[in-house]
Amino acid sequence: MNKNKLFSRLAIFIVGVPLTLFLIWLPFFNHLALHILMVLVTIAGSLELHNIFSVKVRMPSKIFTTILAVIIPFIYGAYLVYTAATGSPRVNWYHLIPTITLILCIIAIFIREITHEQTFDDSSSRIAYSSFLVFYTGYLITFIQQMSIFTIPALNLEGHKNVSTGYLITFILIVYLCDSSAWLFGNLFGKNNKGILKASPNKSIAGFMGGIFGAVAISLICYFTLNAIYKVNIFPGSIAKIIVLGFLIGFSAIIGDLTESILKRSSGVKDSGKIIMGRGGILDSIDSIVVSAPVFYLYSIIFFVNF
């Protein structure tokens, strides 16, 4: 086992995960701390992805792409915090705010290309890369913010019961346990079954199965623990639904990890950055989160929570 990676994972387990869960637990102004964290993560992630893409494509300036990426979680987070702080009712279409902002940002990319560039030999690549950067680092992360307003019908009470903290904790723990279980199982049992995917030759079948197992196991633990804490079933329906949720998040988290590997491999980059010792950049730590967040959100509003 690589000692640096082991130290990094222990540091995340001891410091990173508890700190993230603490920020999620803070309920003030509709999880204000979480929204601030999402904005900071988007800034760091967009800068790293810009560096990766710049190896192959002459990208627009970092300032331009970073502003477009961060404006999506910033506007949405600010709106949710404002309505919580003032008690103002949210407009009926509030859930479309991130999508509307994304569309406007992509139009801004088109306008910049039309008005700023003098030659257009690589315009298609530049537009595609810039649009993907905004979508990947700015838009996908807003699905975590949308979890901050999850509610279920309140039993014997009028209105709804806020269960956002429980859902956010469940999501983060499933992704973390999937990643950690995949790493552990891969190191213990994956020596003879690696190389199944060229996208990441070091990944093994044992690691894949271990990640899915860890995701399903922690989803069941969260199911029983949080239901006991809330004293109500915050995941309505049969237990099979939470098992399927664990499987889907585990699978999508692994896809997210492999996707970032492809992005780095296409540019010949080993790590997205050097912010986190022994682990790389911000993207190396949130790759599973940004891909699995929409899956968790959509599954939850279909089967569990109010939309």
Coordinates of C-alpha atoms in Angstrom, one line a residue, residues 94-224:
Y94 CA -36.9 28.3 -8.2
H95 CA -35.6 24.8 -9.0
L96 CA -34.9 26.1 -12.6
I97 CA -32.6 28.9 -11.4
P98 CA -29.4 26.8 -11.9
T99 CA -30.5 25.6 -15.4
I100 CA -31.5 29.1 -16.5
T101 CA -28.1 30.5 -15.3
L102 CA -26.3 27.7 -17.0
I103 CA -28.0 28.5 -20.3
L104 CA -27.1 32.2 -20.0
C105 CA -23.5 31.3 -19.2
I106 CA -23.2 29.1 -22.3
I107 CA -24.7 31.9 -24.4
A108 CA -22.0 34.2 -22.9
I109 CA -19.4 31.7 -24.1
F110 CA -20.9 31.9 -27.6
I111 CA -20.9 35.7 -27.5
R112 CA -17.3 35.8 -26.3
E113 CA -16.2 33.6 -29.2
I114 CA -18.0 35.7 -31.7
T115 CA -16.7 39.1 -30.5
H116 CA -13.3 38.3 -29.1
E117 CA -11.6 35.8 -31.4
Q118 CA -9.9 36.8 -34.6
T119 CA -9.4 33.3 -36.0
F120 CA -11.8 30.4 -35.6
D121 CA -9.7 27.3 -36.4
D122 CA -10.2 25.9 -32.8
S123 CA -13.5 27.6 -32.0
S124 CA -15.5 24.4 -31.8
S125 CA -13.1 22.8 -29.3
R126 CA -12.9 26.0 -27.2
I127 CA -16.7 26.4 -27.0
A128 CA -17.1 22.7 -26.1
Y129 CA -14.4 22.7 -23.5
S130 CA -15.5 25.9 -21.9
S131 CA -19.2 24.8 -21.8
F132 CA -18.2 21.5 -20.3
L133 CA -16.1 23.3 -17.6
V134 CA -19.0 25.5 -16.6
F135 CA -21.4 22.5 -16.6
Y136 CA -19.1 20.1 -14.7
T137 CA -17.7 22.4 -12.0
G138 CA -20.6 24.9 -11.7
Y139 CA -23.9 23.3 -12.6
L140 CA -23.6 19.8 -11.4
I141 CA -22.6 20.9 -7.9
T142 CA -25.9 22.8 -7.5
F143 CA -27.7 19.5 -7.1
I144 CA -26.0 19.3 -3.7
Q145 CA -27.5 22.7 -2.9
Q146 CA -30.9 21.5 -4.0
M147 CA -30.7 18.8 -1.3
S148 CA -30.6 21.6 1.3
I149 CA -34.3 22.1 1.0
F150 CA -35.6 18.5 1.1
T151 CA -38.7 18.0 3.2
I152 CA -41.2 15.3 3.8
P153 CA -44.9 15.6 5.0
A154 CA -44.9 16.1 8.7
L155 CA -46.9 13.5 10.6
N156 CA -49.8 14.8 12.8
L157 CA -48.6 18.3 11.9
E158 CA -49.4 20.9 9.3
G159 CA -46.7 21.7 6.8
H160 CA -43.5 19.7 6.1
K161 CA -40.6 18.4 8.1
N162 CA -37.1 19.5 6.9
V163 CA -34.9 16.4 6.4
S164 CA -32.2 18.1 4.4
T165 CA -29.4 17.4 6.9
G166 CA -30.2 13.7 7.0
Y167 CA -30.2 13.5 3.2
L168 CA -27.0 15.5 2.8
I169 CA -25.2 13.3 5.4
T170 CA -26.4 10.2 3.7
F171 CA -25.2 11.3 0.3
I172 CA -21.7 12.4 1.5
L173 CA -21.3 9.1 3.5
I174 CA -22.4 6.9 0.6
V175 CA -19.9 8.6 -1.8
Y176 CA -17.1 8.5 0.8
L177 CA -17.6 4.9 1.8
C178 CA -17.9 3.8 -1.9
D179 CA -14.5 5.5 -2.7
S180 CA -12.8 4.1 0.5
S181 CA -14.2 0.6 0.1
A182 CA -13.2 0.5 -3.6
W183 CA -9.6 1.5 -2.6
L184 CA -9.5 -1.0 0.3
F185 CA -10.9 -3.9 -1.6
G186 CA -8.8 -3.1 -4.6
N187 CA -5.6 -3.1 -2.5
L188 CA -6.5 -6.3 -0.7
F189 CA -8.1 -8.4 -3.5
G190 CA -7.5 -6.6 -6.8
K191 CA -3.9 -7.6 -7.7
N192 CA -4.9 -10.2 -10.2
N193 CA -8.0 -8.5 -11.7
K194 CA -6.8 -5.1 -12.7
G195 CA -6.8 -3.5 -16.1
I196 CA -10.4 -4.1 -17.0
L197 CA -10.8 -0.5 -18.2
K198 CA -8.2 1.4 -20.1
A199 CA -9.5 4.6 -18.6
S200 CA -7.8 3.6 -15.3
P201 CA -5.7 0.5 -15.6
N202 CA -5.1 0.4 -11.8
K203 CA -8.8 -0.1 -11.1
S204 CA -9.8 -3.7 -10.4
I205 CA -13.0 -5.8 -10.4
A206 CA -12.5 -6.3 -6.6
G207 CA -12.3 -2.5 -6.2
F208 CA -15.5 -2.0 -8.2
M209 CA -17.4 -4.6 -6.2
G210 CA -16.0 -3.3 -2.9
G211 CA -17.2 0.2 -3.8
I212 CA -20.7 -0.9 -4.5
F213 CA -20.8 -3.0 -1.3
G214 CA -19.6 -0.1 0.8
A215 CA -22.2 2.2 -0.8
V216 CA -25.1 -0.2 -0.2
A217 CA -23.9 -0.9 3.4
I218 CA -23.6 2.7 4.5
S219 CA -27.0 3.5 2.9
L220 CA -28.6 0.9 5.1
I221 CA -26.8 2.2 8.1
C222 CA -28.0 5.7 7.4
Y223 CA -31.5 4.4 6.8
F224 CA -31.8 2.8 10.3

